[in-house]
mmCIF file of C-alpha atoms in Angstrom:
data_model
loop_
_atom_site.group_PDB
_atom_site.id
_atom_site.type_symbol
_atom_site.label_atom_id
_atom_site.label_comp_id
_atom_site.label_asym_id
_atom_site.label_seq_id
_atom_site.Cartn_x
_atom_site.Cartn_y
_atom_site.Cartn_z
ATOM 1 C CA MET A 244 58.913 24.014 -1.932
ATOM 2 C CA GLN A 245 57.279 21.647 -4.370
ATOM 3 C CA PHE A 246 54.052 20.404 -2.812
ATOM 4 C CA GLY A 247 52.485 17.764 -5.007
ATOM 5 C CA ASP A 248 51.454 19.552 -8.198
ATOM 6 C CA LEU A 249 51.780 22.969 -6.559
ATOM 7 C CA GLU A 250 54.685 25.190 -5.623
ATOM 8 C CA LEU A 251 54.540 26.979 -2.264
ATOM 9 C CA ILE A 252 56.715 30.042 -1.642
ATOM 10 C CA SER A 253 56.774 31.708 1.772
ATOM 11 C CA LEU A 254 57.535 35.414 1.374
ATOM 12 C CA SER A 255 58.364 38.240 3.773
ATOM 13 C CA ASP A 256 57.154 41.819 4.074
ATOM 14 C CA GLY A 257 59.503 42.520 6.966
ATOM 15 C CA VAL A 258 58.685 42.547 10.671
ATOM 16 C CA PHE A 259 56.585 44.489 13.123
ATOM 17 C CA ARG A 260 56.082 44.499 16.885
ATOM 18 C CA LEU A 261 53.022 44.151 19.082
ATOM 19 C CA ASP A 262 52.510 44.139 22.830
ATOM 20 C CA GLY A 263 53.419 40.722 24.196
ATOM 21 C CA GLY A 264 50.623 40.682 26.731
ATOM 22 C CA SER A 265 48.089 41.349 23.989
ATOM 23 C CA MET A 266 49.599 38.621 21.839
ATOM 24 C CA PHE A 267 49.179 35.987 24.563
ATOM 25 C CA GLY A 268 46.023 37.068 26.363
ATOM 26 C CA VAL A 269 45.612 35.457 29.775
ATOM 27 C CA VAL A 270 48.979 33.657 29.631
ATOM 28 C CA PRO A 271 51.316 35.250 32.239
ATOM 29 C CA LYS A 272 54.435 37.005 31.005
ATOM 30 C CA PRO A 273 56.860 34.667 32.863
ATOM 31 C CA LEU A 274 55.514 31.914 30.589
ATOM 32 C CA TRP A 275 55.195 33.646 27.222
ATOM 33 C CA GLU A 276 58.466 35.570 27.378
ATOM 34 C CA LYS A 277 60.347 32.261 27.362
ATOM 35 C CA ARG A 278 58.985 31.683 23.866
ATOM 36 C CA ALA A 279 58.857 35.290 22.637
ATOM 37 C CA PRO A 280 61.223 37.743 24.384
ATOM 38 C CA ALA A 281 59.934 41.311 24.674
ATOM 39 C CA ASP A 282 61.718 44.589 24.036
ATOM 40 C CA GLY A 283 61.817 47.533 26.459
ATOM 41 C CA LYS A 284 58.278 48.512 25.436
ATOM 42 C CA ASN A 285 56.967 44.999 26.111
ATOM 43 C CA ARG A 286 56.634 44.339 22.359
ATOM 44 C CA ILE A 287 57.527 41.056 20.690
ATOM 45 C CA THR A 288 58.870 40.731 17.158
ATOM 46 C CA LEU A 289 56.503 39.274 14.589
ATOM 47 C CA GLY A 290 57.012 38.266 10.982
ATOM 48 C CA LEU A 291 54.875 39.223 8.000
ATOM 49 C CA ARG A 292 54.734 36.116 5.813
ATOM 50 C CA PRO A 293 52.393 36.058 2.807
ATOM 51 C CA LEU A 294 52.315 32.766 0.914
ATOM 52 C CA VAL A 295 52.444 32.230 -2.844
ATOM 53 C CA VAL A 296 50.659 29.183 -4.233
ATOM 54 C CA ARG A 297 51.602 28.488 -7.829
ATOM 55 C CA SER A 298 50.032 25.947 -10.162
ATOM 56 C CA ALA A 299 50.791 25.269 -13.811
ATOM 57 C CA ASP A 300 48.447 28.061 -14.913
ATOM 58 C CA LYS A 301 47.831 30.348 -11.938
ATOM 59 C CA THR A 302 49.806 32.252 -9.301
ATOM 60 C CA MET A 303 48.042 33.238 -6.095
ATOM 61 C CA ILE A 304 49.248 35.160 -3.044
ATOM 62 C CA ILE A 305 47.569 34.759 0.350
ATOM 63 C CA ASP A 306 47.652 38.059 2.266
ATOM 64 C CA ALA A 307 50.230 40.698 1.368
ATOM 65 C CA GLY A 308 51.840 41.987 4.536
ATOM 66 C CA ILE A 309 51.626 45.453 6.028
ATOM 67 C CA GLY A 310 52.545 47.459 2.936
ATOM 68 C CA ASP A 311 54.171 50.863 2.693
ATOM 69 C CA LYS A 312 51.317 53.294 3.435
ATOM 70 C CA MET A 313 51.675 53.567 7.235
ATOM 71 C CA ASP A 314 52.554 57.005 8.590
ATOM 72 C CA ALA A 315 55.624 57.747 10.710
ATOM 73 C CA LYS A 316 53.680 57.590 13.979
ATOM 74 C CA SER A 317 52.291 54.135 13.184
ATOM 75 C CA ILE A 318 55.679 52.875 12.018
ATOM 76 C CA ALA A 319 57.110 53.874 15.400
ATOM 77 C CA ILE A 320 54.211 52.447 17.438
ATOM 78 C CA TYR A 321 54.318 49.093 15.674
ATOM 79 C CA GLY A 322 58.089 48.961 15.237
ATOM 80 C CA ILE A 323 57.712 48.239 11.537
ATOM 81 C CA GLY A 324 60.878 47.164 9.750
ATOM 82 C CA ARG A 325 60.671 46.646 5.994
ATOM 83 C CA SER A 326 64.306 46.904 4.910
ATOM 84 C CA ARG A 327 63.539 43.547 3.338
ATOM 85 C CA ASN A 328 59.984 43.631 2.072
ATOM 86 C CA LEU A 329 57.495 41.952 -0.232
ATOM 87 C CA ASP A 330 59.019 43.416 -3.415
ATOM 88 C CA HIS A 331 62.393 41.903 -2.495
ATOM 89 C CA ALA A 332 60.847 38.535 -1.637
ATOM 90 C CA LEU A 333 58.841 38.396 -4.869
ATOM 91 C CA ALA A 334 61.952 39.234 -6.901
ATOM 92 C CA GLU A 335 63.931 36.501 -5.167
ATOM 93 C CA ALA A 336 61.168 34.067 -6.152
ATOM 94 C CA GLY A 337 61.333 35.217 -9.774
ATOM 95 C CA LEU A 338 58.038 37.078 -9.467
ATOM 96 C CA ASP A 339 56.677 40.597 -9.360
ATOM 97 C CA ALA A 340 53.294 42.185 -8.744
ATOM 98 C CA ASP A 341 52.346 41.928 -12.430
ATOM 99 C CA ARG A 342 52.588 38.135 -12.341
ATOM 100 C CA ILE A 343 50.053 37.594 -9.562
ATOM 101 C CA ASP A 344 46.677 36.365 -10.855
ATOM 102 C CA LEU A 345 44.789 36.036 -7.590
ATOM 103 C CA VAL A 346 45.035 37.663 -4.142
ATOM 104 C CA LEU A 347 43.274 35.940 -1.236
ATOM 105 C CA ALA A 348 42.571 37.586 2.123
ATOM 106 C CA SER A 349 42.534 35.547 5.326
ATOM 107 C CA HIS A 350 40.920 38.681 6.813
ATOM 108 C CA LEU A 351 41.284 42.427 6.324
ATOM 109 C CA HIS A 352 43.388 43.624 9.269
ATOM 110 C CA PHE A 353 46.133 46.086 8.333
ATOM 111 C CA ASP A 354 48.997 43.627 8.883
ATOM 112 C CA HIS A 355 47.459 41.221 6.357
ATOM 113 C CA ALA A 356 45.822 43.539 3.823
ATOM 114 C CA GLY A 357 48.149 46.548 3.955
ATOM 115 C CA GLY A 358 49.969 45.340 0.860
ATOM 116 C CA PHE A 359 46.771 44.983 -1.176
ATOM 117 C CA THR A 360 46.947 48.610 -2.316
ATOM 118 C CA MET A 361 49.569 51.279 -2.910
ATOM 119 C CA ARG A 362 49.801 54.921 -3.944
ATOM 120 C CA ASP A 363 50.627 55.627 -7.576
ATOM 121 C CA SER A 364 52.780 58.517 -8.796
ATOM 122 C CA SER A 365 49.864 60.919 -8.352
ATOM 123 C CA GLY A 366 49.177 59.754 -4.789
ATOM 124 C CA ALA A 367 45.992 57.900 -5.695
ATOM 125 C CA LEU A 368 45.281 54.556 -4.059
ATOM 126 C CA VAL A 369 45.344 51.686 -6.554
ATOM 127 C CA PRO A 370 45.506 47.862 -6.407
ATOM 128 C CA ARG A 371 49.045 46.689 -5.692
ATOM 129 C CA PHE A 372 48.674 43.709 -8.043
ATOM 130 C CA PRO A 373 47.369 45.239 -11.285
ATOM 131 C CA ARG A 374 46.338 42.045 -13.085
ATOM 132 C CA ALA A 375 44.921 40.215 -10.085
ATOM 133 C CA ARG A 376 41.451 39.375 -8.943
ATOM 134 C CA TYR A 377 41.117 39.839 -5.167
ATOM 135 C CA VAL A 378 38.952 37.572 -3.001
ATOM 136 C CA ALA A 379 37.703 38.301 0.532
ATOM 137 C CA ARG A 380 34.931 36.837 2.625
ATOM 138 C CA THR A 381 31.602 38.688 2.466
ATOM 139 C CA GLY A 382 31.147 38.839 6.236
ATOM 140 C CA GLU A 383 34.693 40.098 6.727
ATOM 141 C CA TRP A 384 34.070 42.878 4.209
ATOM 142 C CA GLU A 385 30.906 43.901 6.052
ATOM 143 C CA ASP A 386 32.749 44.012 9.382
ATOM 144 C CA ALA A 387 35.728 45.858 7.903
ATOM 145 C CA THR A 388 33.563 48.529 6.300
ATOM 146 C CA HIS A 389 31.357 48.925 9.394
ATOM 147 C CA PRO A 390 33.880 48.836 12.247
ATOM 148 C CA HIS A 391 33.154 49.495 15.912
ATOM 149 C CA GLU A 392 35.240 50.787 18.792
ATOM 150 C CA ARG A 393 36.839 47.388 19.439
ATOM 151 C CA ASN A 394 38.115 46.697 15.920
ATOM 152 C CA ARG A 395 38.379 50.111 14.248
ATOM 153 C CA ALA A 396 42.143 50.415 14.673
ATOM 154 C CA SER A 397 42.718 47.151 12.794
ATOM 155 C CA TYR A 398 40.617 47.950 9.713
ATOM 156 C CA LEU A 399 42.140 50.689 7.546
ATOM 157 C CA LYS A 400 39.840 51.380 4.597
ATOM 158 C CA GLU A 401 42.656 52.467 2.305
ATOM 159 C CA ASN A 402 43.752 48.829 2.222
ATOM 160 C CA PHE A 403 40.560 47.381 0.759
ATOM 161 C CA VAL A 404 37.920 49.950 -0.290
ATOM 162 C CA PRO A 405 39.992 50.977 -3.369
ATOM 163 C CA LEU A 406 39.773 47.368 -4.550
ATOM 164 C CA MET A 407 35.993 47.539 -4.653
ATOM 165 C CA ASP A 408 36.164 50.950 -6.331
ATOM 166 C CA ALA A 409 38.464 49.471 -8.996
ATOM 167 C CA GLY A 410 36.100 46.549 -9.612
ATOM 168 C CA VAL A 411 38.692 43.889 -8.778
ATOM 169 C CA LEU A 412 37.296 42.591 -5.469
ATOM 170 C CA GLU A 413 35.149 39.470 -5.354
ATOM 171 C CA LEU A 414 33.253 38.659 -2.151
ATOM 172 C CA ALA A 415 32.769 34.986 -1.261
ATOM 173 C CA PRO A 416 29.942 34.297 1.200
ATOM 174 C CA GLU A 417 31.002 30.876 2.445
ATOM 175 C CA ASP A 418 33.652 28.161 2.570
ATOM 176 C CA GLY A 419 34.719 26.779 -0.786
ATOM 177 C CA ALA A 420 37.319 26.406 -3.515
ATOM 178 C CA ILE A 421 39.374 29.424 -4.561
ATOM 179 C CA MET A 422 41.451 27.674 -7.218
ATOM 180 C CA SER A 423 42.305 24.070 -7.961
ATOM 181 C CA GLY A 424 43.698 22.511 -4.781
ATOM 182 C CA VAL A 425 42.967 25.543 -2.595
ATOM 183 C CA ARG A 426 39.915 26.162 -0.438
ATOM 184 C CA VAL A 427 39.006 28.349 2.514
ATOM 185 C CA VAL A 428 37.446 27.404 5.869
ATOM 186 C CA ARG A 429 36.033 29.920 8.323
ATOM 187 C CA THR A 430 37.644 29.616 11.754
ATOM 188 C CA GLY A 431 36.008 32.613 13.409
ATOM 189 C CA GLY A 432 37.562 33.649 16.690
ATOM 190 C CA HIS A 433 40.053 36.316 15.735
ATOM 191 C CA THR A 434 37.329 38.030 13.759
ATOM 192 C CA MET A 435 33.867 36.630 13.165
ATOM 193 C CA HIS A 436 34.764 35.718 9.566
ATOM 194 C CA HIS A 437 38.487 35.001 9.848
ATOM 195 C CA GLN A 438 39.406 32.112 7.549
ATOM 196 C CA MET A 439 42.311 29.755 7.074
ATOM 197 C CA VAL A 440 43.434 28.346 3.736
ATOM 198 C CA ILE A 441 43.637 24.615 2.999
ATOM 199 C CA ILE A 442 46.042 23.538 0.245
ATOM 200 C CA GLU A 443 45.747 19.955 -1.006
ATOM 201 C CA SER A 444 47.721 18.122 -3.673
ATOM 202 C CA GLN A 445 48.672 14.471 -4.197
ATOM 203 C CA ASP A 446 47.388 13.342 -0.788
ATOM 204 C CA ARG A 447 49.281 16.076 1.061
ATOM 205 C CA THR A 448 47.709 18.944 3.003
ATOM 206 C CA ALA A 449 49.157 22.314 3.950
ATOM 207 C CA VAL A 450 47.332 24.945 5.988
ATOM 208 C CA PHE A 451 47.883 28.687 6.033
ATOM 209 C CA ALA A 452 46.589 29.234 9.560
ATOM 210 C CA ALA A 453 46.780 33.060 9.531
ATOM 211 C CA ASP A 454 45.810 34.394 12.979
ATOM 212 C CA LEU A 455 44.346 31.143 14.288
ATOM 213 C CA ILE A 456 47.933 30.152 15.195
ATOM 214 C CA PRO A 457 49.973 33.261 14.392
ATOM 215 C CA THR A 458 53.331 31.927 15.636
ATOM 216 C CA THR A 459 54.827 28.654 16.808
ATOM 217 C CA ALA A 460 54.532 30.020 20.348
ATOM 218 C CA HIS A 461 50.740 29.771 20.016
ATOM 219 C CA ILE A 462 50.406 26.022 19.378
ATOM 220 C CA ASP A 463 48.944 25.299 22.809
ATOM 221 C CA ALA A 464 45.163 25.656 22.578
ATOM 222 C CA PRO A 465 44.675 28.251 25.381
ATOM 223 C CA TRP A 466 47.503 30.513 24.161
ATOM 224 C CA ILE A 467 45.104 32.921 22.461
ATOM 225 C CA MET A 468 45.564 36.575 21.563
ATOM 226 C CA ALA A 469 43.719 39.277 23.459
ATOM 227 C CA TYR A 470 43.121 40.753 20.003
ATOM 228 C CA ASP A 471 40.694 37.903 19.259
ATOM 229 C CA LEU A 472 37.140 39.233 19.352
ATOM 230 C CA TYR A 473 35.656 35.796 20.044
ATOM 231 C CA PRO A 474 38.297 33.901 22.068
ATOM 232 C CA MET A 475 36.080 30.946 22.982
ATOM 233 C CA ASP A 476 35.432 30.365 19.278
ATOM 234 C CA THR A 477 39.182 30.453 18.734
ATOM 235 C CA LEU A 478 39.668 27.903 21.509
ATOM 236 C CA ALA A 479 37.047 25.494 20.172
ATOM 237 C CA PHE A 480 38.287 25.600 16.582
ATOM 238 C CA LYS A 481 41.961 25.596 17.527
ATOM 239 C CA ARG A 482 41.648 22.600 19.862
ATOM 240 C CA THR A 483 40.083 20.488 17.117
ATOM 241 C CA PHE A 484 42.411 21.731 14.395
ATOM 242 C CA ILE A 485 45.639 21.107 16.310
ATOM 243 C CA ARG A 486 44.646 17.508 17.020
ATOM 244 C CA GLU A 487 43.782 17.014 13.359
ATOM 245 C CA ALA A 488 47.035 18.640 12.218
ATOM 246 C CA ILE A 489 49.061 16.277 14.394
ATOM 247 C CA GLU A 490 47.201 13.136 13.377
ATOM 248 C CA ARG A 491 47.041 13.944 9.645
ATOM 249 C CA GLU A 492 50.517 15.479 9.317
ATOM 250 C CA TYR A 493 49.439 18.870 8.014
ATOM 251 C CA LEU A 494 52.177 21.260 6.993
ATOM 252 C CA VAL A 495 51.234 24.463 8.845
ATOM 253 C CA PHE A 496 52.335 27.941 7.750
ATOM 254 C CA PHE A 497 52.763 30.441 10.606
ATOM 255 C CA GLU A 498 52.134 33.889 9.177
ATOM 256 C CA HIS A 499 53.605 35.917 12.049
ATOM 257 C CA ASP A 500 56.442 33.759 13.342
ATOM 258 C CA PRO A 501 59.691 35.746 13.054
ATOM 259 C CA VAL A 502 61.848 32.638 12.551
ATOM 260 C CA VAL A 503 59.787 29.629 11.414
ATOM 261 C CA ALA A 504 57.772 29.949 8.214
ATOM 262 C CA ALA A 505 56.246 26.476 8.314
ATOM 263 C CA GLY A 506 56.431 23.155 10.111
ATOM 264 C CA TYR A 507 54.657 20.105 11.420
ATOM 265 C CA ILE A 508 52.999 20.145 14.826
ATOM 266 C CA ARG A 509 54.240 17.204 16.901
ATOM 267 C CA GLU A 510 53.417 15.904 20.357
ATOM 268 C CA ASN A 511 55.678 14.118 22.819
ATOM 269 C CA ASN A 512 54.359 13.070 26.239
ATOM 270 C CA GLY A 513 51.607 15.655 25.977
ATOM 271 C CA ARG A 514 53.960 18.488 25.015
ATOM 272 C CA LYS A 515 53.312 20.066 21.635
ATOM 273 C CA PHE A 516 56.103 21.500 19.507
ATOM 274 C CA VAL A 517 56.783 22.443 15.904
ATOM 275 C CA GLU A 518 59.213 20.613 13.668
ATOM 276 C CA PRO A 519 60.282 23.334 11.188
ATOM 277 C CA VAL A 520 60.731 22.680 7.487
ATOM 278 C CA THR A 521 62.828 24.734 5.095
ATOM 279 C CA ALA A 522 62.150 23.013 1.758
#
């Protein structure tokens, strides 16, 4: 869609599946399964939706999906389906990896950063976007490269360490502008340094919420993932953000929703819902 002076293109790197109970934390299954039906292994289907932001002189991608480096065991555990993946989506948008100037990480979990690197013909790990500068938050890098028992399974070093080795990774220590019209804000919660992306042009605001609100089923403030390391931080930030998004008419991108790429959060008699947009 055209968004003021910018063009926004929601892409897809396929789908994957995670345990529904983990995706909704303390919310009981009889409630969450009405919004997100589970399969026989109690997994719900999730999208992988990177976002391209294109200006007159720069093309940026936010996150890059799960990528193609997962082994057969992981593909089975996570129910990964990439019959339609990021390469297809980029081609449909008239793009390819060579035309990306900037890659921005919301955080460095494998389902967001897996597509940052790939294996070349020799099997070596190299940046997926050969001309791009990559940007991640300093604190997120420190956590990702020094994982503990609680987060180790989510941080796979092959997705981000090769970027530093190649000299293409820039670490940003705080909130601020990434390119004209695009800035990052730390939300915390999911990880200590998880950030969302604010896109502003011609008095309009869009927000790539990443794992603050991963799907439209998570728009109620207490519907918080058990994966969040700091759930009370998620709750505090999310409560304020959702009210602001409603009042200021933010266009919100839902990175993991399997059906709705983006929409406006509305409220009717205290009930929150998402009004999807397609263009």
